[in-house]
Every structure is written in structure tokens, then in C-alpha cells.
Amino acid sequence: MIRKKILIPIYNDWSSLEILLNNLDEKLKQDDYEIIIVNDNSSQKKNFFFNKFKKIKNIKVLNLLKNLGSQGCIAVGLKFLSNLNESFHLTIMDGDGEDDPKHVNKLFDLSEKFPDLIITSNRLNRQDGKLFQFFYKIHLVLTFLLTFKWINFGNFSCLHSSSLDQVQNNDEVGIAVSSAIIKNCYTYKSPSKRLKRYKDNSKVSYFGLALHSLRVLSVFYKTVIFSSLFYFGLSLLLNFTTTTFNYILFVIILFLNIFLFMIYRSHKITENLFNKVLSKDQ
């Protein structure tokens, strides 16, 4: 039985996936690995055949009937794996090359050593421009101030199958993988460098970063309600601002919390949605 699996969400970027699979097969330790590819309803058909690998013993492609984004893809993949009566260690990684294939070995080793913890690959650096990195740091700080959590990792993580139910608590993993992990599980940090993409430039825009920030916050919407009102009350108490500013700030806080709740409700990958979006020919 294959006891190590790697889950990779993909949308159209088949050429990068081919490079990644070859790199994984070269750099992984000697063992039996299974690759689970979640095809996010790609508009482009894969234009290559999976090679015969030495260490990768099986490749399974889950085809989605609807585009869900990377977070939704991962959530579907986790639900699929939850239905398997198997014990295994699972690494989640992106297919664009930014997650270091060499670091997968360390993630698996740590997961075997600490099977009750989620091993997160915390970023040591980013390959984005300085302005984008500046806004990313603002995102980290604002997220911390509103959630009291420092979430400086993304999808790149590893867990034992016994933790699948915990990670998927309240179906929050489909909203933001990192938030669901840090909210529902105990973690162990394994810092790793962020590499350059195999092809093209990063697809994450400033708008995408803002949307990602909102999704991360929405998992903690109850905490955000408390923290935002606390800061607002503190501002009133210390009389830092004018009445007009306080009114505008209150309206912003009100709409922010309503928006976060709407995101929380609309991005969950429920069992019903899972059954609708996963192609039956799996």
C-alpha cells in the first residue's frame, strides 16, 4: 500500500506540472509515492503523457466539473482522500514550481515524527516584486491584528491521514487552507525558500492578494467581529479621531464583517457540493 501521497491542484498549467513531476521523481527519497492531481476544470487539455517514474508509483487525476480555485481544489482532494480506508502521509503543494520539491522529503520526515501535527512550510522569502512584498507584509500584520494568528504559510504542508477530519472541520479548508489549518490543528513549522515559477510570472495580482486576505480573515470572522469592535471602542475611549471619522470607520467595520461572513458561507466545500463538482468517472 502506498503510504505517501502528494496532492496538487492544477488549472491549465500542465507544462509546469510535467516539470514538477520529473523533479519530484528525481529528488524524492526512495519510496512508493502516489500523486493526486485535482484538475480545476481546466480549459486546456493536458498535452503530455505521464512518464514512467521510478519513485512515483501511481498518478490519479480528479477532474472537476466546475472551476473552484486552488483552495476549493484542495478541499475536494481532501474529501476524496477522506473516503479512502487507508493510512498515509499527505503533502499538499502547488504545481507551478514555487514549492521546493526537495523540501517534500523533510515534510514527510517531520510528519512521520510528529503524526499528530500539521507540518507547515513557512516562507523564508518571496520571488515577487518589492511593492508586492510590501503589501504582503501589510496583509500579514493586518491578519495578525484581527485574528491574533501569524499566518505566513500557504498550501505547502504535510499531514497524516488521521488529521484529515480535523483539518476539514466545518468545511473551512475550501475557504483558505492556511486559516483552516492554523484554526483547527496544532502545527509544526518547517521553513522553506520560495522558488521561482517554472513558467511565466506569478498569477497573483494585487486584487488577488486582497481577495486572499479576505478569505483568510473570513475563517476567523467571529474573532474579527470582536477584534475590530475592540479597536473601534479603544479609539473612541482614547478620543483619537473625530466624530465623522468614527462614523466612517464604524460603517467600514460593519460592511467588512458582513462581507467576511458572506465569503465564509459561500466558499465552503460541503459534501453536497463535493458530489456535484467531482466527475463521476474517477
Tab-separated table of C-alpha atoms in Angstrom:
chain	number	residue	atom	x	y	z
A	1	MET	CA	0.000	0.000	0.000
A	2	ILE	CA	1.287	3.458	-0.911
A	3	ARG	CA	1.705	5.395	2.315
A	4	LYS	CA	2.893	8.711	0.892
A	5	LYS	CA	0.693	10.876	-1.284
A	6	ILE	CA	1.130	14.317	-2.835
A	7	LEU	CA	-1.916	16.464	-3.645
A	8	ILE	CA	-1.514	19.058	-6.412
A	9	PRO	CA	-4.232	21.442	-7.673
A	10	ILE	CA	-3.862	22.370	-11.356
A	11	TYR	CA	-5.566	24.801	-13.703
A	12	ASN	CA	-4.194	24.679	-17.276
A	13	ASP	CA	-0.538	24.741	-16.175
A	14	TRP	CA	0.220	21.241	-17.480
A	15	SER	CA	3.731	22.081	-18.686
A	16	SER	CA	4.750	23.200	-15.188
A	17	LEU	CA	3.174	20.072	-13.727
A	18	GLU	CA	5.253	17.886	-16.051
A	19	ILE	CA	8.449	19.611	-14.867
A	20	LEU	CA	7.350	19.280	-11.238
A	21	LEU	CA	6.632	15.547	-11.524
A	22	ASN	CA	10.047	14.902	-13.053
A	23	ASN	CA	11.711	16.969	-10.307
A	24	LEU	CA	9.793	15.127	-7.607
A	25	ASP	CA	10.741	11.731	-9.035
A	26	GLU	CA	14.382	12.824	-9.085
A	27	LYS	CA	14.563	14.430	-5.638
A	28	LEU	CA	12.220	12.329	-3.509
A	29	LYS	CA	13.713	9.685	-1.263
A	30	GLN	CA	13.360	6.095	-2.380
A	31	ASP	CA	9.795	5.058	-1.566
A	32	ASP	CA	6.387	4.490	-3.141
A	33	TYR	CA	4.528	7.721	-3.842
A	34	GLU	CA	1.109	8.457	-5.283
A	35	ILE	CA	0.311	11.779	-6.927
A	36	ILE	CA	-3.253	13.116	-6.680
A	37	ILE	CA	-3.832	15.829	-9.289
A	38	VAL	CA	-7.008	17.896	-8.926
A	39	ASN	CA	-7.838	19.326	-12.349
A	40	ASP	CA	-9.738	22.552	-11.689
A	41	ASN	CA	-11.947	22.271	-14.786
A	42	SER	CA	-9.032	23.350	-16.990
A	43	SER	CA	-9.907	24.896	-20.342
A	44	GLN	CA	-6.748	23.383	-21.834
A	45	LYS	CA	-6.341	19.646	-22.146
A	46	LYS	CA	-3.135	18.159	-20.872
A	47	ASN	CA	-0.704	17.893	-23.758
A	48	PHE	CA	1.650	15.265	-22.376
A	49	PHE	CA	1.590	11.703	-21.176
A	50	PHE	CA	2.741	10.815	-17.704
A	51	ASN	CA	6.183	9.277	-17.911
A	52	LYS	CA	7.215	6.074	-16.249
A	53	PHE	CA	8.696	7.187	-12.979
A	54	LYS	CA	10.949	5.346	-10.553
A	55	LYS	CA	9.561	6.573	-7.234
A	56	ILE	CA	6.110	7.779	-8.243
A	57	LYS	CA	4.147	4.539	-8.482
A	58	ASN	CA	0.723	5.932	-9.293
A	59	ILE	CA	-0.865	9.132	-10.609
A	60	LYS	CA	-4.556	9.823	-10.197
A	61	VAL	CA	-6.348	12.794	-11.775
A	62	LEU	CA	-9.554	14.107	-10.203
A	63	ASN	CA	-11.472	16.121	-12.803
A	64	LEU	CA	-13.779	18.860	-11.507
A	65	LEU	CA	-16.931	19.887	-13.361
A	66	LYS	CA	-16.621	23.453	-12.080
A	67	ASN	CA	-13.713	25.817	-11.508
A	68	LEU	CA	-13.238	26.261	-7.749
A	69	GLY	CA	-9.800	27.847	-7.432
A	70	SER	CA	-6.832	26.254	-5.687
A	71	GLN	CA	-8.398	26.293	-2.203
A	72	GLY	CA	-11.562	24.595	-3.438
A	73	CYS	CA	-9.460	22.063	-5.394
A	74	ILE	CA	-7.538	21.118	-2.287
A	75	ALA	CA	-10.758	20.820	-0.280
A	76	VAL	CA	-12.215	18.423	-2.880
A	77	GLY	CA	-8.988	16.429	-2.892
A	78	LEU	CA	-9.024	16.119	0.896
A	79	LYS	CA	-12.649	14.986	0.909
A	80	PHE	CA	-11.846	12.381	-1.732
A	81	LEU	CA	-8.913	11.089	0.320
A	82	SER	CA	-11.025	11.049	3.479
A	83	ASN	CA	-13.255	8.448	1.838
A	84	LEU	CA	-10.315	6.068	1.383
A	85	ASN	CA	-9.815	3.444	4.041
A	86	GLU	CA	-6.065	3.986	4.122
A	87	SER	CA	-3.351	5.263	6.424
A	88	PHE	CA	-0.910	7.616	4.737
A	89	HIS	CA	1.062	10.834	4.950
A	90	LEU	CA	-0.026	13.586	2.588
A	91	THR	CA	1.842	16.597	1.266
A	92	ILE	CA	-0.127	19.438	-0.337
A	93	MET	CA	1.783	21.574	-2.816
A	94	ASP	CA	1.204	23.875	-5.788
A	95	GLY	CA	2.146	22.776	-9.280
A	96	ASP	CA	3.882	25.930	-10.532
A	97	GLY	CA	7.355	25.235	-9.121
A	98	GLU	CA	7.348	27.739	-6.260
A	99	ASP	CA	7.132	24.951	-3.679
A	100	ASP	CA	10.529	23.250	-3.411
A	101	PRO	CA	10.314	19.543	-4.435
A	102	LYS	CA	13.422	18.839	-2.350
A	103	HIS	CA	11.665	20.111	0.785
A	104	VAL	CA	8.930	17.480	0.397
A	105	ASN	CA	11.328	14.916	1.890
A	106	LYS	CA	11.669	16.950	5.079
A	107	LEU	CA	7.916	17.467	5.318
A	108	PHE	CA	7.308	13.727	5.111
A	109	ASP	CA	10.060	13.018	7.652
A	110	LEU	CA	8.582	15.509	10.121
A	111	SER	CA	5.074	14.187	9.563
A	112	GLU	CA	6.271	10.679	10.386
A	113	LYS	CA	7.985	12.013	13.509
A	114	PHE	CA	5.006	14.150	14.594
A	115	PRO	CA	1.900	12.439	13.124
A	116	ASP	CA	-0.462	14.443	15.345
A	117	LEU	CA	0.779	17.777	13.983
A	118	ILE	CA	0.341	19.533	10.658
A	119	ILE	CA	3.740	20.377	9.213
A	120	THR	CA	3.616	23.811	7.578
A	121	SER	CA	6.241	25.109	5.163
A	122	ASN	CA	6.639	28.676	6.353
A	123	ARG	CA	8.063	31.038	3.753
A	124	LEU	CA	11.586	32.352	4.161
A	125	ASN	CA	11.310	34.594	1.110
A	126	ARG	CA	9.144	35.542	-1.857
A	127	GLN	CA	10.039	35.962	-5.537
A	128	ASP	CA	7.554	38.818	-6.077
A	129	GLY	CA	8.471	42.470	-6.625
A	130	LYS	CA	9.267	44.734	-3.677
A	131	LEU	CA	5.911	46.535	-3.821
A	132	PHE	CA	4.012	43.244	-3.776
A	133	GLN	CA	6.156	42.011	-0.874
A	134	PHE	CA	5.354	45.255	0.986
A	135	PHE	CA	1.612	44.681	0.581
A	136	TYR	CA	2.054	41.041	1.565
A	137	LYS	CA	3.678	42.141	4.836
A	138	ILE	CA	0.762	44.511	5.414
A	139	HIS	CA	-1.536	41.530	4.852
A	140	LEU	CA	0.378	39.524	7.482
A	141	VAL	CA	0.231	42.339	10.054
A	142	LEU	CA	-3.454	43.148	9.495
A	143	THR	CA	-4.330	39.465	9.677
A	144	PHE	CA	-2.466	39.177	12.965
A	145	LEU	CA	-4.131	42.272	14.436
A	146	LEU	CA	-7.597	40.994	13.542
A	147	THR	CA	-7.184	37.240	14.169
A	148	PHE	CA	-4.215	37.123	16.590
A	149	LYS	CA	-2.671	34.491	14.282
A	150	TRP	CA	0.571	34.902	12.305
A	151	ILE	CA	-0.229	33.018	9.100
A	152	ASN	CA	2.899	33.127	6.953
A	153	PHE	CA	2.389	29.867	5.076
A	154	GLY	CA	0.223	28.793	2.181
A	155	ASN	CA	-0.837	25.444	0.761
A	156	PHE	CA	2.564	23.749	1.137
A	157	SER	CA	2.068	21.467	4.138
A	158	CYS	CA	2.036	17.839	5.242
A	159	LEU	CA	-0.229	15.780	7.475
A	160	HIS	CA	-1.133	12.252	8.457
A	161	SER	CA	-4.457	10.872	7.234
A	162	SER	CA	-5.671	10.677	10.841
A	163	SER	CA	-5.771	14.510	10.824
A	164	LEU	CA	-7.967	14.837	7.712
A	165	ASP	CA	-11.217	15.246	9.649
A	166	GLN	CA	-9.650	17.838	11.921
A	167	VAL	CA	-8.289	19.878	9.008
A	168	GLN	CA	-11.698	19.803	7.307
A	169	ASN	CA	-13.609	20.892	10.395
A	170	ASN	CA	-16.697	22.943	9.379
A	171	ASP	CA	-15.620	22.652	5.713
A	172	GLU	CA	-13.378	25.703	6.220
A	173	VAL	CA	-10.404	24.355	4.263
A	174	GLY	CA	-12.142	25.300	0.995
A	175	ILE	CA	-12.141	28.943	2.091
A	176	ALA	CA	-8.453	29.217	2.961
A	177	VAL	CA	-6.220	26.209	3.582
A	178	SER	CA	-3.780	28.045	5.857
A	179	SER	CA	-6.528	29.520	8.040
A	180	ALA	CA	-8.298	26.170	8.404
A	181	ILE	CA	-5.042	24.500	9.433
A	182	ILE	CA	-3.990	27.076	12.000
A	183	LYS	CA	-7.520	27.380	13.407
A	184	ASN	CA	-8.309	23.683	13.745
A	185	CYS	CA	-4.935	21.990	14.272
A	186	TYR	CA	-1.621	22.129	16.058
A	187	THR	CA	1.248	22.870	13.705
A	188	TYR	CA	4.986	22.417	13.388
A	189	LYS	CA	6.916	24.955	11.306
A	190	SER	CA	9.366	23.835	8.640
A	191	PRO	CA	10.772	26.952	6.909
A	192	SER	CA	11.449	26.671	3.200
A	193	LYS	CA	12.569	29.002	0.428
A	194	ARG	CA	10.027	30.076	-2.150
A	195	LEU	CA	11.403	29.201	-5.590
A	196	LYS	CA	10.750	30.772	-8.972
A	197	ARG	CA	7.863	29.548	-11.105
A	198	TYR	CA	8.745	27.123	-13.866
A	199	LYS	CA	6.752	29.066	-16.451
A	200	ASP	CA	5.581	32.683	-16.814
A	201	ASN	CA	5.181	35.114	-13.923
A	202	SER	CA	3.106	34.752	-10.787
A	203	LYS	CA	-0.626	34.886	-11.457
A	204	VAL	CA	-1.330	36.501	-8.087
A	205	SER	CA	-2.349	40.137	-8.611
A	206	TYR	CA	-2.868	42.874	-6.020
A	207	PHE	CA	-6.592	42.215	-6.313
A	208	GLY	CA	-5.901	38.517	-5.833
A	209	LEU	CA	-3.856	39.249	-2.717
A	210	ALA	CA	-6.688	41.388	-1.313
A	211	LEU	CA	-9.220	38.641	-2.023
A	212	HIS	CA	-6.923	36.054	-0.448
A	213	SER	CA	-6.619	38.264	2.655
A	214	LEU	CA	-10.387	38.463	2.957
A	215	ARG	CA	-10.726	34.698	2.613
A	216	VAL	CA	-8.077	34.144	5.284
A	217	LEU	CA	-9.892	36.581	7.599
A	218	SER	CA	-13.325	35.106	6.895
A	219	VAL	CA	-12.396	31.780	8.522
A	220	PHE	CA	-11.971	33.807	11.730
A	221	TYR	CA	-14.986	36.076	11.150
A	222	LYS	CA	-16.194	35.704	14.744
A	223	THR	CA	-12.798	36.753	16.078
A	224	VAL	CA	-12.651	39.624	13.572
A	225	ILE	CA	-16.007	40.940	14.810
A	226	PHE	CA	-14.658	41.051	18.346
A	227	SER	CA	-11.221	42.488	17.477
A	228	SER	CA	-12.495	45.158	15.074
A	229	LEU	CA	-15.093	46.369	17.595
A	230	PHE	CA	-12.435	46.305	20.318
A	231	TYR	CA	-10.129	48.561	18.292
A	232	PHE	CA	-13.067	50.827	17.447
A	233	GLY	CA	-14.050	51.100	21.109
A	234	LEU	CA	-10.441	51.780	22.075
A	235	SER	CA	-10.318	54.571	19.512
A	236	LEU	CA	-13.470	56.121	20.981
A	237	LEU	CA	-12.176	55.757	24.530
A	238	LEU	CA	-8.873	57.457	23.775
A	239	ASN	CA	-10.585	60.059	21.627
A	240	PHE	CA	-8.019	59.771	18.840
A	241	THR	CA	-10.348	60.692	15.988
A	242	THR	CA	-13.198	63.000	15.009
A	243	THR	CA	-16.889	62.120	15.086
A	244	THR	CA	-17.038	61.996	11.274
A	245	PHE	CA	-14.058	59.656	11.103
A	246	ASN	CA	-15.553	57.424	13.788
A	247	TYR	CA	-18.791	57.185	11.821
A	248	ILE	CA	-16.936	56.269	8.609
A	249	LEU	CA	-14.801	53.751	10.491
A	250	PHE	CA	-17.869	52.103	12.014
A	251	VAL	CA	-19.512	51.762	8.592
A	252	ILE	CA	-16.310	50.209	7.194
A	253	ILE	CA	-16.149	47.752	10.096
A	254	LEU	CA	-19.812	46.869	9.658
A	255	PHE	CA	-19.506	46.172	5.932
A	256	LEU	CA	-16.208	44.331	6.389
A	257	ASN	CA	-17.741	41.901	8.851
A	258	ILE	CA	-20.832	41.367	6.705
A	259	PHE	CA	-18.604	40.713	3.678
A	260	LEU	CA	-16.426	38.265	5.614
A	261	PHE	CA	-19.484	36.330	6.740
A	262	MET	CA	-20.731	36.154	3.139
A	263	ILE	CA	-17.349	34.832	1.971
A	264	TYR	CA	-17.356	32.283	4.792
A	265	ARG	CA	-20.758	30.960	3.779
A	266	SER	CA	-20.165	30.947	0.010
A	267	HIS	CA	-16.729	29.283	-0.249
A	268	LYS	CA	-17.282	26.183	1.837
A	269	ILE	CA	-16.885	22.878	0.003
A	270	THR	CA	-19.736	20.922	1.537
A	271	GLU	CA	-20.441	17.236	0.958
A	272	ASN	CA	-23.290	18.182	-1.349
A	273	LEU	CA	-21.073	20.468	-3.466
A	274	PHE	CA	-18.324	17.846	-3.465
A	275	ASN	CA	-20.709	15.304	-5.004
A	276	LYS	CA	-21.771	17.820	-7.665
A	277	VAL	CA	-18.360	19.045	-8.804
A	278	LEU	CA	-16.374	15.806	-8.826
A	279	SER	CA	-16.649	13.987	-12.144
A	280	LYS	CA	-18.208	10.551	-11.732
A	281	ASP	CA	-15.554	8.848	-13.852
A	282	GLN	CA	-12.974	8.876	-11.041
